[in-house]
Coordinates of C-alpha atoms in Angstrom, one line a residue:
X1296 CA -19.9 4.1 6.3
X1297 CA -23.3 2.3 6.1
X1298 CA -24.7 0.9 9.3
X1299 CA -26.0 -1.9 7.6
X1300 CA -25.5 -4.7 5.4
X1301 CA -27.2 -2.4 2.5
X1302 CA -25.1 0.4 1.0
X1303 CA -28.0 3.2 0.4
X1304 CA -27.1 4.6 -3.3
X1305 CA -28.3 8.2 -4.7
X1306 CA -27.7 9.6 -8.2
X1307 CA -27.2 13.1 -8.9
X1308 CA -27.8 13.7 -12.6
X1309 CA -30.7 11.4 -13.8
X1310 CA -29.5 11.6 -17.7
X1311 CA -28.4 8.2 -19.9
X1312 CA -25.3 8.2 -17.6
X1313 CA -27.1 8.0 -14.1
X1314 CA -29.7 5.8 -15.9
X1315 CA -26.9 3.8 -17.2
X1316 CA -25.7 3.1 -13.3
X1317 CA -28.8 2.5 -12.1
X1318 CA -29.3 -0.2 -14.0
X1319 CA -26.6 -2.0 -12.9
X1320 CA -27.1 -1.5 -9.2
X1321 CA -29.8 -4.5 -9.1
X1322 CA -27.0 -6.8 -9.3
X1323 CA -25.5 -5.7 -5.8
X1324 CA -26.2 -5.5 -2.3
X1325 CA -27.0 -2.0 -2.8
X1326 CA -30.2 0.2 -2.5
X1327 CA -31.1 2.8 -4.9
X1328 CA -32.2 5.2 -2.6
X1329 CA -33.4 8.3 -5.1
X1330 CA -32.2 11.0 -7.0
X1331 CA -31.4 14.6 -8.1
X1332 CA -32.2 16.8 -10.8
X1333 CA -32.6 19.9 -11.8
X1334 CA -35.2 19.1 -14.9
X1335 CA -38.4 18.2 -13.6
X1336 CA -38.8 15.7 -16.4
X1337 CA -35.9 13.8 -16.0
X1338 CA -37.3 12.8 -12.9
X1339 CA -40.5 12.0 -13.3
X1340 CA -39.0 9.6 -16.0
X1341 CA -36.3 8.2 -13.5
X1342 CA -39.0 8.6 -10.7
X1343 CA -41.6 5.6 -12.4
X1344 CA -38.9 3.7 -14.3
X1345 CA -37.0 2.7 -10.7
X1346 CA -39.4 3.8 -8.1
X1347 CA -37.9 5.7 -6.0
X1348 CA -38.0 9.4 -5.0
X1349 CA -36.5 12.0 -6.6
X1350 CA -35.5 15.5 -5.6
X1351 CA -34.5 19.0 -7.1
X1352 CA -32.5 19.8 -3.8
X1353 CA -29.6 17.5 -3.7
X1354 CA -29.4 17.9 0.5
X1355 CA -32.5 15.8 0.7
X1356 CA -30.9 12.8 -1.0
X1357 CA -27.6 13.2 0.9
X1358 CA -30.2 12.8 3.9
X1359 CA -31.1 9.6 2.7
X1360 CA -28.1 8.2 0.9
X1361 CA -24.6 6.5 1.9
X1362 CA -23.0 7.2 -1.0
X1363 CA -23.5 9.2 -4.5
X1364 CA -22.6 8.6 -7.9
X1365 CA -22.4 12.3 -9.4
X1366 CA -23.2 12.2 -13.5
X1367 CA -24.3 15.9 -14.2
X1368 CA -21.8 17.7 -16.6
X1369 CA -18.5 18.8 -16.1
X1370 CA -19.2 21.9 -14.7
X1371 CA -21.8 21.0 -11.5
X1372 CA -19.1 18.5 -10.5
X1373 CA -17.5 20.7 -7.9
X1374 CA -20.8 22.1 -6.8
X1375 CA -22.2 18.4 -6.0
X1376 CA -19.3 16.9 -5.0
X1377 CA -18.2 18.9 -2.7
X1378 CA -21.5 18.9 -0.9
X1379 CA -22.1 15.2 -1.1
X1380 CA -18.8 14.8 1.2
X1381 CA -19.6 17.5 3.4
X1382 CA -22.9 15.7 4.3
X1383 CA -21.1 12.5 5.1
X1384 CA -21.4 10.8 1.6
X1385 CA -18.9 8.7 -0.4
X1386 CA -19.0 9.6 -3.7
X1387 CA -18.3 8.2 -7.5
X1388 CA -17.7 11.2 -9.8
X1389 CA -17.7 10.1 -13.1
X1390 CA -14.8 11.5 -15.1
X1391 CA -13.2 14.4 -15.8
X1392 CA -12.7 14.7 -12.0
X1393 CA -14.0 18.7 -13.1
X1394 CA -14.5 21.1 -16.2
X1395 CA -10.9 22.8 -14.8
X1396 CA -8.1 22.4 -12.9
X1397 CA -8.3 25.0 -10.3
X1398 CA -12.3 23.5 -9.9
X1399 CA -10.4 19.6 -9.7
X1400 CA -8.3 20.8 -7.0
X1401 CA -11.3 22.2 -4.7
X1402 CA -13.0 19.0 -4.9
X1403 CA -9.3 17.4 -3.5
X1404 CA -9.6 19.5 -0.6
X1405 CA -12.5 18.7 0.4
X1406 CA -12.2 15.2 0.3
X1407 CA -8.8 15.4 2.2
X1408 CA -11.0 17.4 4.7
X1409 CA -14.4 14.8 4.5
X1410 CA -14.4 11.5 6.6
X1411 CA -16.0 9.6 3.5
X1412 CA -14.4 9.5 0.2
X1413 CA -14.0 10.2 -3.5
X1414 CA -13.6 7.5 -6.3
X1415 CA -13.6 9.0 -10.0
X1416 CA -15.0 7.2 -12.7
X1417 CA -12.3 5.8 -14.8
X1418 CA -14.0 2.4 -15.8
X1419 CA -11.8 1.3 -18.5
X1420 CA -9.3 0.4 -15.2
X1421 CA -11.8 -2.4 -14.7
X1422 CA -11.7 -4.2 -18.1
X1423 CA -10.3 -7.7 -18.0
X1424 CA -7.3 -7.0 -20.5
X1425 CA -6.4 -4.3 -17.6
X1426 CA -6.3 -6.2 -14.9
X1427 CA -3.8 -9.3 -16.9
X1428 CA -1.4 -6.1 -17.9
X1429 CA -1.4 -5.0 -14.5
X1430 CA -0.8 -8.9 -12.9
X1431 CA 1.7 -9.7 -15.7
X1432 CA 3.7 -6.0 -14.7
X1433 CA 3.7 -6.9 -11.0
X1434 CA 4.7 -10.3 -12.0
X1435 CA 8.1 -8.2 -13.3
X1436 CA 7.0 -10.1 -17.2
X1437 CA 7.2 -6.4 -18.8
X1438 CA 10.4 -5.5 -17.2
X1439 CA 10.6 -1.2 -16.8
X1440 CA 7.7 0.6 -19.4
X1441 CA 9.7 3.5 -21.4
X1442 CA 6.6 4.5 -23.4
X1443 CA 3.3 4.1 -24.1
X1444 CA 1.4 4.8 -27.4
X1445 CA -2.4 5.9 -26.0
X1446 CA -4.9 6.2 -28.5
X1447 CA -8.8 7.3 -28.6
X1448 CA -9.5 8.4 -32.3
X1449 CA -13.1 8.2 -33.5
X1450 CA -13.8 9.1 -37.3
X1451 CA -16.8 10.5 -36.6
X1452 CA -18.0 10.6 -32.8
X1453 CA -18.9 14.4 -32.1
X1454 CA -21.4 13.8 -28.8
X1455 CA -24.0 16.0 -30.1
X1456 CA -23.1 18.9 -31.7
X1457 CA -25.1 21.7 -29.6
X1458 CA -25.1 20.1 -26.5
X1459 CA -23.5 20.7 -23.1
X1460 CA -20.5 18.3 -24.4
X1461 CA -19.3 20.8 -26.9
X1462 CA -19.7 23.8 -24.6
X1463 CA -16.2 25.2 -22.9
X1464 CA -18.3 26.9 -20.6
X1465 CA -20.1 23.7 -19.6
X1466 CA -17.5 20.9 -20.3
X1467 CA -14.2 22.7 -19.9
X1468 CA -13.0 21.5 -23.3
X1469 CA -14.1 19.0 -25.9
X1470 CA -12.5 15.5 -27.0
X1471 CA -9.6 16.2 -24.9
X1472 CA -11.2 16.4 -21.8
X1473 CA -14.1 14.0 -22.8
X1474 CA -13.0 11.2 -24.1
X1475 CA -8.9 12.1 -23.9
X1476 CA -9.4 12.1 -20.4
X1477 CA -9.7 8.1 -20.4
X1478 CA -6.8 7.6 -22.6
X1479 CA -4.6 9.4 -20.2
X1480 CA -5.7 7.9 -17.1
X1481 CA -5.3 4.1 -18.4
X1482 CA -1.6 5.6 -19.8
X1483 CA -0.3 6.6 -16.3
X1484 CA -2.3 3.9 -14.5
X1485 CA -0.2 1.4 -16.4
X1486 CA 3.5 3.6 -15.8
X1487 CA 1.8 3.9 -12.0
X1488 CA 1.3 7.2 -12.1
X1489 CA 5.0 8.8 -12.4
X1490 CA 5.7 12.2 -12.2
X1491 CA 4.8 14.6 -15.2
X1492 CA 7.4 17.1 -15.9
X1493 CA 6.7 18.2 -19.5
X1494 CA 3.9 18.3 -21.9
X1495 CA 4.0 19.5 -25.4
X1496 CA 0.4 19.1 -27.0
X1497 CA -2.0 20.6 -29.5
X1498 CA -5.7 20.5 -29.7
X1499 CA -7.8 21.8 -33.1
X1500 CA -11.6 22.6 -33.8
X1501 CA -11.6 21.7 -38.0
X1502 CA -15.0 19.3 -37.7
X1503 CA -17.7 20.4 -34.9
X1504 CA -17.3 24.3 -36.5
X1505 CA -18.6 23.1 -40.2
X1506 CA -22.2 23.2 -42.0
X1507 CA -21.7 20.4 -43.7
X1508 CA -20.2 17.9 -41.3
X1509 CA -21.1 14.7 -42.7
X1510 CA -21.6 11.8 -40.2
X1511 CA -23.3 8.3 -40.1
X1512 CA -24.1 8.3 -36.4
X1513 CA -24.2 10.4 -33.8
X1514 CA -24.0 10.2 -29.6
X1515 CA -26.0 12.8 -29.0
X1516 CA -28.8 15.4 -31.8
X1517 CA -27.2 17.2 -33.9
X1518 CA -28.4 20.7 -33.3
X1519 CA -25.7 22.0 -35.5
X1520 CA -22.2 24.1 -35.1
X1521 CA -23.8 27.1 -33.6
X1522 CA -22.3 27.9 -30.3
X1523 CA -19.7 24.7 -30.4
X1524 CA -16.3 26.3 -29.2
X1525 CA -14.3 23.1 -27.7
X1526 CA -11.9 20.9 -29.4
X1527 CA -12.7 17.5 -31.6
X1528 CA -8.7 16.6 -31.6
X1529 CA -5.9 16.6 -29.6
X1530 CA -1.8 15.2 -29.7
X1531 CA 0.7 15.7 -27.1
X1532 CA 3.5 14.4 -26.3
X1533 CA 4.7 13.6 -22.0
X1534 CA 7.6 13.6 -20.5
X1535 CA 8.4 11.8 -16.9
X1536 CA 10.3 12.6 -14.3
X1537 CA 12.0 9.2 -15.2
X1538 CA 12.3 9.2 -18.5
X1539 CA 9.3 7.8 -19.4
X1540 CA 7.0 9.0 -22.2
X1541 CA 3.2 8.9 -23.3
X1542 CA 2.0 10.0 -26.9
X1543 CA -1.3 10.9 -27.3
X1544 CA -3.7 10.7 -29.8
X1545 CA -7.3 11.7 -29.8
X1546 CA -10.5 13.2 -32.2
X1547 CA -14.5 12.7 -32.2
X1548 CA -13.9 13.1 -35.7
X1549 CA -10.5 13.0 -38.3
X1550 CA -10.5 12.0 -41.6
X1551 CA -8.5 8.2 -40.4
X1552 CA -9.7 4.9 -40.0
X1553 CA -10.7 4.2 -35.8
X1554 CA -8.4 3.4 -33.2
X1555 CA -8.1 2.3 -29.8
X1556 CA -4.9 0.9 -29.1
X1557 CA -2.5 1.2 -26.7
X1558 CA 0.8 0.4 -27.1
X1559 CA 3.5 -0.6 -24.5
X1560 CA 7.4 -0.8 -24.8
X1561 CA 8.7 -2.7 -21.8
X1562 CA 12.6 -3.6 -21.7
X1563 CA 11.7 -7.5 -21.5
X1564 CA 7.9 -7.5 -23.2
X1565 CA 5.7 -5.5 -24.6
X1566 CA 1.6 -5.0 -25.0
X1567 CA -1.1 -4.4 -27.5
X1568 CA -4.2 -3.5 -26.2
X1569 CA -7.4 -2.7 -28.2
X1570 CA -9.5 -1.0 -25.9
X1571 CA -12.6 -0.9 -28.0
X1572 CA -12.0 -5.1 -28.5
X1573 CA -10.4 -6.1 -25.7
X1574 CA -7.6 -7.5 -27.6
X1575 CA -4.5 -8.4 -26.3
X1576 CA -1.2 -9.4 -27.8
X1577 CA 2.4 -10.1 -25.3
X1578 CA 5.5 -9.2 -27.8
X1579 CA 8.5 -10.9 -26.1
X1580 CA 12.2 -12.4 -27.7
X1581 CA 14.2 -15.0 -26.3
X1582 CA 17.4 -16.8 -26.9
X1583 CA 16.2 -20.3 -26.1
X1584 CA 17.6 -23.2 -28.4
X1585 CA 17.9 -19.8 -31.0
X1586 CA 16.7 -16.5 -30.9
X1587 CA 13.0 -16.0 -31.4
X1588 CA 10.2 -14.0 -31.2
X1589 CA 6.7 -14.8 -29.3
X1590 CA 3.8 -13.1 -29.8
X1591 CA 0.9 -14.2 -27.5
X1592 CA -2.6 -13.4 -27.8
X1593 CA -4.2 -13.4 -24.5
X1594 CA -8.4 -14.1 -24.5
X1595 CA -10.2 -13.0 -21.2
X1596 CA -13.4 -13.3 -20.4
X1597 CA -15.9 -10.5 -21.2
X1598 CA -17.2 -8.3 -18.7
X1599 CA -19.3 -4.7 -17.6
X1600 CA -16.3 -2.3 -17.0
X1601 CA -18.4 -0.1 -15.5
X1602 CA -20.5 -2.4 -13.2
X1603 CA -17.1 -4.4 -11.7
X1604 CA -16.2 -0.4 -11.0
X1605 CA -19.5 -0.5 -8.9
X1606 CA -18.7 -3.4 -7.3
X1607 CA -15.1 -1.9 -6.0
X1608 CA -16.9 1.6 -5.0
X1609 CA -20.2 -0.4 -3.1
X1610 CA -17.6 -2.8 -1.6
X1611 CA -14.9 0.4 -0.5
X1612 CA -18.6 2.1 0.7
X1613 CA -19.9 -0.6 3.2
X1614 CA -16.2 -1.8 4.2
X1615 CA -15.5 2.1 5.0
X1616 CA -12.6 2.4 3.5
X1617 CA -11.2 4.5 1.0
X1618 CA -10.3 2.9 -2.7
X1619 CA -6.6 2.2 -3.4
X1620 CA -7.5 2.8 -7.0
X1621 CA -9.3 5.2 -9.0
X1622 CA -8.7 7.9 -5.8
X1623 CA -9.1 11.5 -5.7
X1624 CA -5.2 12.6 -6.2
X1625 CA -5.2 10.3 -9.1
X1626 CA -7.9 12.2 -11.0
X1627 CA -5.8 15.2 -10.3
X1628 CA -2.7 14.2 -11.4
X1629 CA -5.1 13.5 -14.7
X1630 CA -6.6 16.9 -14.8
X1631 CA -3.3 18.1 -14.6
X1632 CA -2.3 17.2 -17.6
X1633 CA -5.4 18.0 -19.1
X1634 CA -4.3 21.8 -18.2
X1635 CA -0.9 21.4 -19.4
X1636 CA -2.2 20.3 -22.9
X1637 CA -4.4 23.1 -23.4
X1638 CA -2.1 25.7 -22.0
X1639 CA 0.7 24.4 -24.0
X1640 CA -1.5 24.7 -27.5
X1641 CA -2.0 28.2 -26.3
X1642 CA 1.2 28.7 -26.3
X1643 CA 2.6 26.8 -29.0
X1644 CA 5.4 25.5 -27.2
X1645 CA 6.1 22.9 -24.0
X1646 CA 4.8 23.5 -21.3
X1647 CA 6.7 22.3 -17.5
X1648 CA 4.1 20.9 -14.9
X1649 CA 6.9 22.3 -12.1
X1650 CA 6.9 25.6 -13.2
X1651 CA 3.1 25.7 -12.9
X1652 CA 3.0 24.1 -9.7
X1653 CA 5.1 26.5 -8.5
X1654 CA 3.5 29.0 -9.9
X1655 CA 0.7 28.6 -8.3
X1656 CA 2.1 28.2 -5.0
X1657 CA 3.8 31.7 -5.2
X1658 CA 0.6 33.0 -6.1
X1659 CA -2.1 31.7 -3.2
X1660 CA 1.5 32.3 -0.6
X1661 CA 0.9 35.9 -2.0
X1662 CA -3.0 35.9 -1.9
X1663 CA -2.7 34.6 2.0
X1664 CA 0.2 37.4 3.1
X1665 CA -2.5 39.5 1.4
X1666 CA -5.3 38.9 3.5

């Protein structure tokens, strides 16, 4: 917790992420206190564009800093994390919580063993259209949700072909786990994060491999398919402990128009929610005077998903006090079903997030009898 009225802010990772955040902490009571990175360049360039120091050894910020936002790639996460909240930092790890799961749960640990805490960057929680499904389902307007249609599908939105983003080694996995990752958080955020018992799901590599990939625009250079080893679709299929269930549908590229949506079935009203748009649509019947149907579109105000998710982690930082959304074990239960999808394409077949769990129970009782 800060001493002072002004949260002190670092940035590990000073890429268009980090710059991207930095940007938006003028608006706040906050103070952007430096930052880390392992390419000299990148911070000379951060450096003179916000004037502030920067460093190659992340304990020097920490030394500095309140609280971190952590924006490297997928596989550093663990590495600065789990430092940041050894040194006494909060922390905002931008999503996937890690690049595995067995990496995700080591970052858990030791933020159930830090007296700060760990947010993870799901920002699409912070959209306006968000926050009136969540009212409305408190509110008791939806009734139960039996099933959610979650969709992330670009036609062509390969981040770079060549870069860390389509590197296993680097990202742990490829539109699943970058931009799939999003899609299932907002899906279990809205069923409040049930249990997951089963998940059947399949992931392919038929874009990102080919010479002549033909795109319009792309996130990132395209340096070509050399060395790209991740998938660029993914569909599954999850089953709750409840009954409830979650398709999935996601591709940086697929020969299909775009979509967004998400689709939710509730026994007294249902949702349509464009992600990309912000649109929103209430599908309710009723019997009054004769049976009918209503469809409502709702209009909210715009807004900077990601900056109102700074807001919540500065306010959580100088109020020292953990966030009641976006936590740590959520990002886990996430990244557990990240696993399960990539395990169960392995396999070809379903996979059950018990028999894992239990799995892997037996297995570190049996490492620690062993020792």
């Amino acid at each position: 917790m800060t001493t002072d009225s002004t949260v002190r802010i670092g940035i590990v990772g000073l890429g268009g992420i980090g710059n991207h955040h930095a940007d938006r902490l003028a608006a706040y009571d906050a103070e952007l206190a430096g930052g880390v990175d392992i390419s000299g360049e990148a911070r000379r360039k951060f450096g003179e564009k916000y004037s502030v120091p920067t460093y190659e050894d992340d304990e020097a910020l920490y030394s500095v800093a309140d609280a971190v936002l952590i924006t490297t790639p997928n596989r550093f996460h663990e590495q600065y994390a789990v430092a940041a909240l050894e040194a006494g930092c909060d922390v905002l790890l931008e999503k996937p919580l890690a690049h595995s799961l067995e990496s995700a749960e080591r970052i858990v640990e030791a933020a159930h063993a830090a007296e700060g805490f760990c947010m993870v960057g799901f920002n699409n929680r912070f959209a306006a259209p968000v926050e009136v499904i969540k009212q409305y389902q408190a509110e008791g307007r939806f009734g139960e949700f039996s099933h959610i249609e979650a969709n992330y599908v670009r036609r062509r939105g390969i981040p770079g072909r060549g870069s860390w983003f389509t590197s296993t080694e680097v990202a742990g996995g490829g539109s699943l786990i970058d931009i799939g990752v999003h899609a299932i958080d907002l899906a279990l955020y809205f069923l409040d994060f049930p249990t997951i018992t089963e998940v059947s799901g399949t992931t392919r590599s038929q874009f990102g491999t080919r010479e002549d990939y033909a795109y319009v625009e792309m996130w990132g250079d395209d340096i070509g398919p050399q060395g790209f080893d991740v998938d660029d679709s993914a569909s599954a299929f999850l089953r709750t402990e409840s009954g409830q269930t979650v398709s999935l549908d996601v591709a940086w590229a697929t020969n299909r128009p775009t979509n967004d949506e998400f689709v939710l079935r509730g026994t007294e009203a249902g949702a349509r929610l464009d992600r990309a748009s912000h649109d929103l649509t209430i599908y309710e019947a009723n019997g009054a005077g004769t049976d009918h149907l209503t469809d409502a579109e709702i209009q909210t105000q715009g807004g900077d998903t990601h900056k109102a998710e700074l807001r919540y982690f500065i306010d959580h930082v100088a109020a020292g006090e953990p966030p009641e959304r976006n936590t740590v074990e959520e990002g886990l239960a996430v990244q557990r079903v990240i696993d399960a999808i990539y395990r169960s394409s392995e396999q070809g077949e379903a996979v059950s997030l018990d028999d894992h769990h239990d799995a892997e129970r037996d297995s570190r009782q049996t490492a620690n009898t062993n020792i």
